[in-house]
Amino acid sequence: MRLSRSLSITSLSGLPLWEEESLDMQDLLLFEVSWEVTNKVGGIYTVIQTKAKITVDEWGENYIMMGPYYEHNFKTQVEKCEPPNQAIKAAMDSLINNGCQVHFGRWLIEGSPYVILFDIGAAAWNLDRWKGDLWNACSIGLPYHDREANDSLVFGSLVAWFFKELTDQLQDKPNVIAHFHEWQAGTGLVLSRSRKIPLATVFTTHATLLGRYLCAGNADFYNNLDKFNIDQEAGERQIYHRYCLERAAVHCAHVFTTVSQITAVEANHMLHRQPDVVTPNGLNIRKFSAMHEFQNLHSMNKAKIQEFVRGHFYGHLDFNLEKTLFFFIAGRYEFSNKGADLFLESLSRLNYLLRVQKSDVTVVVFFIMPAKTNNFNVESLKGQAVRKQLWDTAQSVKEKFGKRLYESLLRGEIPDMSKILDRDDFTIMKRAIYATQRHSFPPVTTHNMLDDSTDPILSNIRRIGLFNGRNDRVKIVFHPEFLSSTSPLLPMDYEEFVRGCHLGVFPSYYEPWGYTPGECTVMGIPSVTTNLSGFGCFMEEHVSDPSEYGIYIVDRRFRSADESCNQLTQFMFSFCQQSRRQRIIQRNRTERLSDLLDWRYLGRFYMHARHLALSRSFPGKFKMDHLNLAPTQGFRYPRPASVPPSPSASSHSTPHHSDEEDDDTYDEEEEAERDRQNIKAPFTLGAEPEGKSKQPLENGN
């Protein structure tokens, strides 16, 4: 069977649908193996979950996921059923008859894929024997105290055992493709290849093990990639055995993939193999039927955040909420890796700029990062109670006022305003006003922190002196828990919160992909990312002028920390100078980029990896045309034709321009239609597109 191959695997335009001769899915079985199937641990869960639907649409019942069995997850997320394929049932029965527990069902997510889950605990009695098998296969020993590595060995041994039984049942048809994610699943790949099980194997690393450890230790990682003594560094961190498992899986796989170009560079140095394919992470894009529905959702959810701000800053609410912007950073609490250090320093500089310019814009910044707490901050809870009491007071006075006004008008009299409200009403209102008096600053954090004195975010807030004072134009709210719609403080889930904000800021130093700015993009919210994140590299490659589409990319790879900080400060300051109309235009453009992140497009990279694995593992049955890759930058979203909304590119004589100013050159319908055509028929860059200018702040700050 001959497979067509795209001209370029690094561009969307180079990945058309497979038109010449597609694979016969009836002759193939696809298994996807990951520790995070039905088991949410990190970002890989999102990758697998969101990709499931397009894979099921492509493969149908021939697509099965494999992961570890956890009773609670199985009962709440999986519908138990019988395997539709007799060979799979026979392989499972073989393991069960030998004392293992294997479960089959449908994962209750979009696409409802089949899952096979292996009970790690029930098979742990084989651990010592399987450690010997691993040593005999590749001379890798696992210490008894590393439970995660031991669990991965049990899981991998069960997977390899299953594949052996399955391929013995199937003989030569259908052929099996096995796609393994991360080192925890990689043991199964290593054992399968060492036992010469006839599989086409793909291994994806979403981030290298050693890369995460080095960056968490504040190493100058990207400038020293070629200088690290890999074995020594892994040994000093007591992860040498894990590193060996990861590296063995990388070199055993027929096809090795990573999620971004920046991770491909890292993997080449850390794992000593250049990835065959880069498989970017996508999302399931739910397009709204009404063109402006996401704008309406922004307004609705912004009002909820404003209510929280009214309570949190009671007694200090001397800024105009209609001219207040909401920025946020969210994710795991990795202070340096996620760029929180750079963000805080930039906020200090932004506060200075806004005060010097006497700007009437206020920025409220939310840090949504889970940390150790023991409860809500009493002052934060009191603020919401005071706000609610004020609201109730205003409602009762309004009701009395309205009733008296109504009766006066019925009598045909113009009401005497001095008699509409009596002395008791004024007393109630005065008491309400006195209740809002506060002699301390609004709290920086919403919870009581267990390690208040050593917490990195709070320590840096003390250093830069942003304590939510009256003169500060930048206010900080640290919410050290993930958001929930049941919270008494900020009753919103994460999606609602993101939609209500104006800008997401994610200046990460180590981010193999970065789902947070991607989620902002599909919701039409502008975001800041970096050229050290997979998402930022992807946007730089596929969008001619990302900043005009609300994707601000900070250069953290080729600039010093101070220059990167100045660039981020300037991005945020320029955003603060935009008028309301300019922000609406930019949100429209940002939302239109969501097509680039749809699995309907990015799933093609996975298709290519599978095709390549088949051609390498079964060369007699599957062949590929090996064409030289065309030297192309691939698909590039062109710069918007209309006048750019960014003040940095279209400067006003004064930052205090009117919100009502009009931009006659902008036609939203026309620009949206042009963007839709561009993604359907992308062009290859031979020269700079007409009107292309340098990105603002490209050569300086």
XYZ file of C-alpha atoms in Angstrom:
701
model
C 0.000 0.000 0.000
C 1.487 3.348 -1.035
C 1.063 6.472 1.077
C 1.081 10.000 -0.219
C 3.306 12.439 1.601
C 2.908 16.157 2.059
C 5.497 18.558 0.709
C 6.049 20.104 4.123
C 5.314 18.869 7.606
C 6.118 22.205 9.197
C 3.210 24.174 7.771
C -0.522 23.925 7.578
C -0.444 24.600 3.853
C 1.839 21.609 3.427
C -0.624 19.267 5.076
C -3.602 18.833 2.769
C -6.064 16.026 3.283
C -4.701 12.681 2.101
C -6.178 12.664 -1.379
C -4.157 10.138 -3.399
C -4.680 6.963 -1.414
C -5.749 6.883 2.225
C -5.203 4.096 4.713
C -7.748 1.320 4.991
C -8.706 1.698 8.663
C -10.292 -1.775 8.643
C -6.800 -3.255 8.299
C -5.343 -1.263 11.206
C -5.779 -0.864 14.959
C -4.614 2.324 16.700
C -3.749 2.298 20.414
C -2.845 5.457 22.329
C -1.020 4.782 25.605
C -0.691 7.372 28.362
C -0.593 7.583 32.147
C -3.244 10.331 31.891
C -6.008 8.388 30.128
C -9.014 8.961 32.481
C -6.419 10.143 35.029
C -5.954 13.917 35.202
C -2.434 14.796 36.321
C -1.279 17.581 33.991
C -1.576 19.027 30.502
C -1.322 15.705 28.641
C -4.822 14.904 29.906
C -6.113 17.941 27.979
C -4.248 16.876 24.828
C -5.668 13.358 24.870
C -9.166 14.393 25.897
C -9.609 17.143 23.304
C -8.041 15.101 20.483
C -10.281 12.081 21.101
C -13.206 13.207 18.940
C -11.309 13.782 15.701
C -9.409 10.522 16.203
C -12.639 8.583 16.786
C -14.160 10.254 13.713
C -11.162 9.039 11.697
C -10.682 5.544 13.171
C -14.064 4.608 14.638
C -14.006 1.452 16.783
C -10.429 0.722 15.700
C -9.139 3.413 18.091
C -8.516 2.397 21.720
C -6.831 4.313 24.537
C -4.810 2.601 27.271
C -4.059 3.855 30.782
C -3.882 2.946 34.493
C -6.988 1.859 36.397
C -8.171 3.946 39.336
C -11.465 2.832 40.849
C -12.879 6.327 41.453
C -11.982 7.508 37.934
C -13.465 4.371 36.377
C -16.753 4.695 38.268
C -17.201 8.388 37.458
C -15.769 8.657 33.928
C -16.092 5.278 32.198
C -19.086 3.270 31.003
C -18.150 -0.408 31.246
C -18.802 -2.528 28.138
C -17.496 -5.543 26.252
C -14.706 -5.192 23.642
C -16.127 -5.199 20.080
C -12.999 -6.922 18.746
C -12.611 -10.603 19.632
C -8.804 -10.456 19.442
C -8.759 -7.657 22.031
C -11.123 -9.649 24.258
C -8.931 -12.745 23.973
C -5.773 -10.745 24.855
C -7.510 -9.229 27.901
C -8.762 -12.659 29.022
C -5.230 -14.010 28.804
C -3.974 -11.350 31.238
C -6.967 -11.814 33.539
C -6.454 -15.577 33.645
C -2.867 -14.962 34.759
C -3.888 -12.955 37.818
C -4.040 -9.403 36.345
C -7.057 -7.093 36.345
C -7.943 -5.381 33.056
C -11.010 -3.189 32.511
C -12.690 -2.130 29.262
C -15.254 0.581 28.570
C -16.091 3.879 26.901
C -14.551 7.057 28.294
C -17.418 9.522 28.754
C -15.872 12.472 26.931
C -16.578 13.936 23.502
C -16.143 11.141 20.965
C -16.635 8.387 23.613
C -13.440 6.458 22.767
C -12.855 2.902 23.983
C -10.376 2.561 26.856
C -8.421 -0.382 28.299
C -7.314 0.259 31.883
C -4.739 -1.863 33.729
C -4.879 -2.232 37.516
C -1.329 -1.425 38.672
C -1.827 -2.509 42.288
C -3.280 -5.898 41.380
C -0.195 -6.731 39.292
C 2.427 -5.295 41.669
C 3.372 -8.808 42.858
C 5.234 -9.177 39.524
C 7.411 -6.094 40.155
C 10.678 -7.850 41.025
C 10.409 -10.222 38.069
C 9.627 -7.355 35.696
C 12.562 -5.347 37.062
C 14.757 -8.270 36.026
C 13.145 -8.335 32.573
C 13.842 -4.608 32.143
C 17.466 -5.063 33.221
C 17.953 -7.952 30.807
C 16.319 -5.962 27.983
C 18.160 -2.638 28.318
C 20.313 -2.652 31.506
C 18.184 -0.074 33.304
C 17.688 -0.609 37.040
C 14.948 1.051 39.112
C 15.423 1.915 42.826
C 12.846 0.435 45.174
C 11.929 3.827 46.714
C 10.833 5.510 43.435
C 7.177 4.528 43.414
C 6.332 6.484 40.258
C 9.062 4.694 38.273
C 8.001 1.324 39.690
C 4.354 1.991 38.780
C 5.403 2.952 35.256
C 7.295 -0.352 34.964
C 4.237 -2.360 36.058
C 2.061 -0.387 33.642
C 4.535 -0.763 30.755
C 4.954 -4.496 31.387
C 1.184 -5.018 31.295
C 0.938 -3.010 28.060
C 3.741 -4.999 26.402
C 2.197 -8.271 27.604
C -1.171 -7.216 26.156
C 0.389 -6.317 22.783
C 2.174 -9.682 22.652
C -1.107 -11.543 23.233
C -2.959 -9.313 20.770
C -0.493 -9.632 17.897
C -0.350 -13.392 18.418
C -4.126 -13.446 17.982
C -4.147 -11.117 14.956
C -1.180 -12.683 13.140
C -0.516 -10.282 10.224
C -3.864 -8.535 9.852
C -4.872 -6.029 10.999
C -1.575 -4.266 11.744
C -1.222 -2.389 15.015
C -0.048 1.180 15.634
C 0.860 2.077 19.233
C 1.337 5.736 20.188
C 3.035 6.269 23.577
C 3.042 9.582 25.507
C 5.831 10.517 27.947
C 8.291 8.387 29.873
C 5.665 6.765 32.154
C 4.227 4.973 29.118
C 7.605 4.610 27.392
C 8.505 1.461 29.323
C 5.839 -0.406 27.366
C 7.417 0.747 24.112
C 10.923 -0.341 25.164
C 9.734 -3.797 26.245
C 7.606 -4.243 23.102
C 10.531 -3.469 20.815
C 12.976 -5.631 22.806
C 10.565 -8.575 22.436
C 10.209 -7.871 18.698
C 6.432 -7.489 18.888
C 5.197 -6.446 15.395
C 4.002 -2.886 16.115
C 4.348 0.493 14.439
C 5.411 2.691 17.342
C 5.246 6.462 17.896
C 6.647 8.176 20.994
C 5.752 11.747 21.950
C 7.564 13.743 24.585
C 5.619 16.780 25.768
C 8.600 18.028 27.793
C 11.891 16.361 28.581
C 12.357 15.160 32.146
C 15.731 16.784 32.626
C 14.582 20.025 31.003
C 11.887 20.469 33.626
C 14.316 19.792 36.488
C 17.024 22.107 35.157
C 14.638 25.010 34.550
C 13.017 24.556 37.961
C 16.530 24.957 39.400
C 16.932 28.351 37.674
C 19.596 27.125 35.263
C 20.395 29.260 32.207
C 18.895 26.449 30.180
C 18.620 27.569 26.556
C 22.017 29.284 26.437
C 23.739 26.155 27.730
C 21.887 23.359 25.939
C 25.056 22.083 24.286
C 27.168 22.423 27.443
C 25.257 20.271 29.953
C 26.729 16.942 31.002
C 23.397 15.127 30.684
C 24.290 11.968 32.626
C 25.850 13.944 35.473
C 22.925 16.375 35.735
C 20.388 13.515 35.809
C 22.443 11.646 38.409
C 22.773 14.658 40.707
C 18.970 15.052 40.666
C 18.481 11.324 41.343
C 16.435 10.818 38.185
C 19.041 8.985 36.107
C 16.901 5.842 35.859
C 13.888 7.882 34.673
C 16.048 9.706 32.166
C 17.327 6.359 30.860
C 13.755 5.095 30.406
C 12.811 8.250 28.511
C 15.889 8.139 26.291
C 15.420 4.404 25.593
C 11.810 5.012 24.531
C 12.893 7.859 22.243
C 15.489 5.723 20.466
C 13.329 2.581 20.289
C 10.363 4.328 18.637
C 9.921 4.123 14.879
C 8.789 7.762 14.931
C 9.701 10.321 17.595
C 7.596 13.486 17.944
C 7.485 16.556 20.182
C 4.794 19.196 20.605
C 6.741 22.275 19.462
C 9.846 23.492 17.677
C 11.400 24.766 20.909
C 10.948 21.324 22.519
C 12.431 19.732 19.389
C 15.624 21.751 19.938
C 15.638 20.733 23.608
C 15.031 17.032 22.813
C 17.843 16.988 20.282
C 20.313 18.006 23.001
C 18.778 16.214 26.000
C 17.753 12.946 24.334
C 20.116 12.915 21.338
C 17.492 12.369 18.657
C 15.997 14.906 16.294
C 12.183 14.580 16.287
C 10.731 13.221 13.041
C 7.511 15.246 13.295
C 6.361 18.196 15.397
C 2.777 17.572 16.573
C 1.338 20.854 17.963
C -1.402 20.660 20.572
C -4.890 21.726 19.551
C -8.315 22.306 21.070
C -11.900 21.489 20.202
C -13.117 24.794 18.824
C -16.783 25.518 19.452
C -17.685 28.253 17.008
C -20.590 30.497 17.988
C -23.529 30.809 15.647
C -23.918 34.496 16.511
C -20.886 36.439 15.368
C -20.688 38.648 18.466
C -21.705 36.117 21.098
C -18.189 35.856 22.530
C -18.162 39.662 22.921
C -21.437 39.467 24.851
C -19.965 36.735 27.052
C -16.983 39.007 27.729
C -19.297 41.794 28.935
C -21.383 39.464 31.113
C -18.403 37.869 32.826
C -16.540 41.165 33.166
C -19.513 42.407 35.212
C -19.060 39.434 37.600
C -15.385 40.272 38.081
C -16.309 43.921 38.675
C -18.641 42.825 41.480
C -15.756 40.971 43.141
C -13.513 44.034 42.763
C -16.165 46.278 44.358
C -16.116 44.085 47.442
C -12.390 43.366 47.589
C -11.406 47.035 47.279
C -14.194 48.522 49.431
C -13.084 51.725 51.113
C -10.436 52.203 48.409
C -12.714 52.125 45.380
C -11.558 55.512 44.123
C -10.925 54.288 40.559
C -13.370 54.084 37.675
C -14.369 50.466 37.021
C -15.367 51.363 33.467
C -11.732 52.300 32.860
C -10.301 49.310 34.721
C -8.592 46.477 32.841
C -8.310 42.927 34.173
C -5.060 41.020 33.504
C -4.335 37.519 34.774
C -1.781 34.716 34.915
C -2.821 31.124 35.696
C -1.298 27.650 35.911
C 0.881 25.475 38.116
C 2.790 27.358 40.789
C 6.184 27.237 39.090
C 7.379 30.735 39.908
C 10.249 31.019 37.402
C 9.144 28.500 34.765
C 5.753 30.213 34.371
C 7.342 33.669 34.251
C 5.703 35.052 37.417
C 9.041 36.654 38.379
C 9.258 38.591 35.098
C 5.554 39.472 35.266
C 5.804 41.018 38.749
C 8.830 43.120 37.833
C 7.024 44.313 34.685
C 3.946 45.233 36.740
C 6.120 47.431 38.952
C 7.413 49.254 35.858
C 3.911 49.459 34.369
C 2.646 51.043 37.595
C 5.393 53.667 37.347
C 4.564 54.455 33.697
C 0.832 54.813 34.365
C 1.485 57.127 37.328
C 3.985 59.282 35.404
C 1.540 59.584 32.477
C -1.250 60.454 34.981
C -3.349 57.800 33.292
C -6.943 57.299 34.406
C -6.662 53.569 33.560
C -6.381 51.130 36.452
C -5.112 47.561 36.022
C -6.260 44.804 38.380
C -4.017 41.753 38.026
C -5.082 38.276 39.156
C -2.602 35.507 39.993
C -4.505 32.187 39.793
C -1.908 29.706 41.048
C -2.647 27.000 43.641
C -0.527 27.198 46.786
C -0.746 25.897 50.359
C -3.470 27.731 52.315
C -5.590 27.011 55.365
C -8.690 29.094 54.579
C -10.113 32.237 53.038
C -8.748 35.558 54.243
C -11.218 37.099 56.749
C -10.711 40.546 55.238
C -11.587 39.229 51.761
C -14.768 37.585 53.023
C -15.672 40.758 54.919
C -15.290 42.778 51.724
C -17.832 40.661 49.879
C -20.201 40.856 52.882
C -19.900 44.664 52.982
C -20.597 44.850 49.237
C -23.689 42.682 49.597
C -24.932 44.740 52.563
C -24.489 47.949 50.573
C -26.408 46.425 47.677
C -29.279 45.378 49.973
C -29.378 48.857 51.536
C -29.460 50.544 48.127
C -32.237 48.201 46.974
C -34.441 48.905 50.025
C -33.991 52.686 49.692
C -34.643 52.457 45.951
C -37.860 50.552 46.592
C -39.124 53.207 49.021
C -38.048 56.001 46.679
C -39.772 54.392 43.714
C -43.033 53.814 45.587
C -43.232 57.432 46.821
C -42.319 58.800 43.413
C -44.999 56.631 41.796
C -47.697 57.818 44.250
C -46.703 61.465 43.766
C -46.939 61.183 39.996
C -50.340 59.464 40.288
C -51.596 62.532 42.155
C -50.341 64.698 39.320
C -47.673 66.377 41.437
C -44.022 67.004 40.766
C -42.430 65.315 43.791
C -40.582 67.361 46.374
C -37.171 65.697 46.366
C -36.552 66.788 49.959
C -39.612 64.794 51.071
C -39.126 61.717 48.900
C -36.484 60.407 51.340
C -37.061 60.834 55.081
C -34.505 61.148 57.866
C -34.434 57.385 58.506
C -33.433 56.766 54.904
C -30.536 59.196 55.197
C -29.494 57.558 58.473
C -29.449 54.126 56.857
C -27.345 55.408 53.947
C -24.879 57.179 56.255
C -24.429 54.011 58.299
C -23.791 52.089 55.105
C -21.163 54.611 54.032
C -19.425 54.482 57.423
C -19.378 50.674 57.177
C -17.242 50.918 54.028
C -14.485 52.875 55.752
C -11.206 50.993 55.863
C -7.944 51.971 57.521
C -5.824 49.249 55.938
C -4.946 48.446 52.342
C -7.107 45.919 50.506
C -5.484 42.475 50.911
C -3.070 41.288 48.248
C -4.102 37.650 48.724
C -7.589 36.196 49.128
C -6.462 33.316 51.404
C -4.328 32.781 54.505
C -1.034 31.431 53.184
C 0.760 28.714 55.135
C 4.212 29.923 54.024
C 3.469 33.639 53.903
C 7.020 34.787 54.701
C 8.737 32.577 52.098
C 6.102 32.498 49.358
C 7.810 33.664 46.112
C 4.900 35.782 44.836
C 4.270 37.514 48.177
C 8.011 38.045 48.743
C 8.334 39.777 45.366
C 5.210 41.862 45.964
C 6.875 43.133 49.147
C 10.046 43.846 47.203
C 8.338 45.910 44.495
C 5.950 47.576 46.966
C 2.643 46.964 45.187
C 0.312 46.871 48.209
C -2.907 48.093 46.512
C -2.398 51.671 47.722
C -4.626 54.515 46.536
C -1.897 55.945 44.314
C -1.085 52.634 42.664
C -2.519 52.252 39.181
C -1.739 48.517 39.270
C -3.584 46.456 41.875
C -2.754 42.807 42.643
C -5.055 39.972 43.756
C -3.345 36.636 44.458
C -5.949 33.831 44.416
C -3.981 30.714 45.515
C -6.667 28.215 44.483
C -8.134 27.162 41.174
C -11.403 28.952 40.438
C -14.775 27.390 41.185
C -18.352 28.507 40.572
C -19.133 27.513 44.191
C -16.557 29.849 45.760
C -17.986 32.445 48.194
C -15.408 34.988 46.990
C -15.216 34.741 43.212
C -18.016 32.382 42.107
C -16.829 31.755 38.540
C -15.328 28.786 36.772
C -12.081 29.228 34.844
C -13.677 29.648 31.411
C -16.054 32.356 32.645
C -13.188 34.165 34.358
C -10.987 34.116 31.239
C -13.834 35.477 29.120
C -14.313 38.351 31.560
C -10.659 39.446 31.541
C -9.005 41.752 29.017
C -5.521 40.199 28.752
C -3.859 36.933 29.767
C -0.146 37.254 30.532
C 1.995 34.099 30.341
C 5.690 35.122 30.040
C 6.945 31.553 30.591
C 10.603 30.591 30.577
C 9.886 26.863 30.203
C 6.639 25.958 28.430
C 6.809 23.106 25.891
C 3.395 24.104 24.519
C 1.216 26.325 26.721
C -2.520 25.734 26.725
C -3.378 28.879 28.698
C -2.696 31.406 25.879
C -4.335 28.983 23.430
C -7.491 28.909 25.554
C -7.454 32.719 25.641
C -7.206 32.815 21.852
C -10.193 30.555 21.199
C -12.262 32.685 23.607
C -11.262 35.896 21.842
C -9.073 37.223 24.671
C -5.652 38.712 23.731
C -2.654 37.181 25.488
C 1.068 37.580 26.069
C 3.342 34.584 25.501
C 7.049 34.098 24.759
C 9.279 32.643 22.072
C 10.335 29.988 24.596
C 6.831 28.490 24.622
C 5.577 26.103 21.963
C 2.458 28.217 21.446
C 4.511 31.380 20.916
C 6.803 29.672 18.380
C 3.767 28.267 16.558
C 2.138 31.690 16.292
C 5.384 33.323 15.143
C 5.622 30.715 12.397
C 2.014 30.859 11.211
C 0.976 34.502 11.755
C 2.770 37.321 9.976
C 2.137 39.949 12.664
C 0.888 38.230 15.832
C 0.567 41.431 17.886
C -2.074 42.780 15.493
C -4.136 39.683 16.294
C -3.737 40.097 20.044
C -0.854 37.619 20.462
C 2.062 39.523 22.040
C 5.284 37.491 21.957
C 8.025 38.457 24.425
C 11.552 37.595 23.314
C 13.069 35.628 26.208
C 15.450 33.623 24.057
C 17.676 36.248 22.451
C 17.313 39.153 24.901
C 18.518 39.744 28.429
C 16.078 39.451 31.325
C 15.962 43.252 31.687
C 15.236 43.766 27.972
C 12.505 41.105 28.080
C 11.015 42.813 31.130
C 10.984 46.174 29.333
C 9.369 44.593 26.283
C 6.618 43.009 28.392
C 6.080 46.324 30.199
C 5.722 48.122 26.872
C 3.258 45.529 25.569
C 1.052 46.003 28.636
C 1.391 49.797 28.589
C 0.431 49.912 24.913
C -2.559 47.695 25.657
C -3.635 50.108 28.417
C -3.594 52.958 25.889
C -6.053 51.285 23.544
C -9.546 52.694 23.346
C -12.523 50.476 24.011
C -13.279 50.253 20.306
C -9.713 49.195 19.552
C -9.936 46.413 22.149
C -13.192 45.170 20.581
C -11.566 45.098 17.124
C -8.594 43.224 18.532
C -10.792 40.653 20.287
C -12.556 39.985 16.976
C -9.198 39.321 15.324
C -7.946 37.159 18.198
C -11.032 34.944 18.074
C -10.594 34.395 14.325
C -7.169 32.812 14.998
C -8.945 29.972 16.814
C -9.188 28.062 13.515
C -5.397 27.659 13.610
C -5.677 25.775 16.925
C -8.495 23.454 15.878
C -7.715 19.732 16.016
C -9.322 19.471 12.556
C -6.126 21.122 11.279
C -3.518 20.093 13.828
C -4.676 16.467 13.905
C -3.044 16.075 10.487
C 0.397 16.146 12.085
C -0.576 13.049 14.084
C -1.855 11.413 10.885
C 1.513 12.020 9.280
C 3.393 10.526 12.260
C 1.285 7.351 12.076
C 1.805 7.017 8.324
C 5.536 7.448 8.782
C 5.632 4.801 11.541
C 3.791 2.297 9.332
C 6.196 2.871 6.437
C 9.180 2.230 8.746
C 7.813 -0.776 10.636
C 6.069 -2.552 7.731
C 8.014 -1.346 4.657
C 6.730 -4.233 2.554
C 3.100 -3.157 2.970
C 3.305 0.618 3.476
C 5.540 2.917 1.464
C 6.075 6.646 1.496
C 7.350 9.005 -1.168
C 10.432 10.681 0.262
C 10.401 14.156 -1.157
C 12.761 16.960 -0.304
C 11.056 19.488 1.899
C 10.444 22.763 0.143
C 12.245 25.698 1.776
C 9.130 27.515 2.935
C 7.839 29.310 5.972
C 4.541 27.600 5.282
C 1.157 28.992 6.198
C 1.242 32.593 7.353
C -1.843 34.480 8.439
C -1.362 37.884 6.782
C -1.295 41.137 8.676
C -4.768 42.764 8.900
C -5.337 45.168 6.022
C -7.121 47.753 8.147
C -5.431 50.369 10.331
C -3.876 48.478 13.270
C -5.506 49.092 16.644
C -2.273 49.066 18.612
C -1.202 52.554 19.784
C 2.398 51.414 19.493
C 1.882 51.049 15.744
C -0.561 53.896 15.297
C 0.431 56.514 17.814
C -1.853 59.259 19.068
C -0.580 62.688 19.959
C -1.701 61.995 23.516
C -2.460 58.785 25.383
C -5.760 60.324 26.542
C -7.637 59.855 23.295
C -11.377 59.456 23.149
C -13.150 56.118 23.379
C -15.563 57.407 20.776
C -12.998 58.043 18.068
C -13.843 56.189 14.884
C -11.749 54.149 12.499
C -13.370 54.419 9.086
C -10.928 52.015 7.454
C -12.038 49.037 9.548
C -14.789 46.850 8.123
C -15.229 43.850 10.429
C -17.278 41.724 8.010
C -14.839 42.314 5.170
C -11.783 41.573 7.301
C -13.361 38.433 8.798
C -14.198 37.086 5.343
C -10.642 37.761 4.168
C -9.254 35.835 7.168
C -11.581 32.927 6.477
C -10.306 32.760 2.892
C -6.693 32.967 4.087
C -6.979 29.904 6.273
C -8.696 27.956 3.481
C -6.157 28.931 0.842
C -2.928 29.908 2.627
C -0.023 31.344 0.741
C 3.687 30.608 0.886
C 5.903 33.513 1.695
C 8.307 34.341 -1.047
C 8.585 37.956 -0.043
C 7.105 40.108 2.652
C 3.364 40.658 2.107
C 2.324 44.099 1.030
C 1.996 46.386 3.988
C 4.096 44.172 6.274
C 5.963 46.210 8.818
C 8.190 45.276 11.681
C 6.464 44.156 14.814
C 6.277 46.974 17.347
C 9.169 46.966 19.813
C 11.170 44.629 17.585
C 14.381 46.615 17.889
C 13.944 48.330 21.199
C 11.698 49.126 24.074
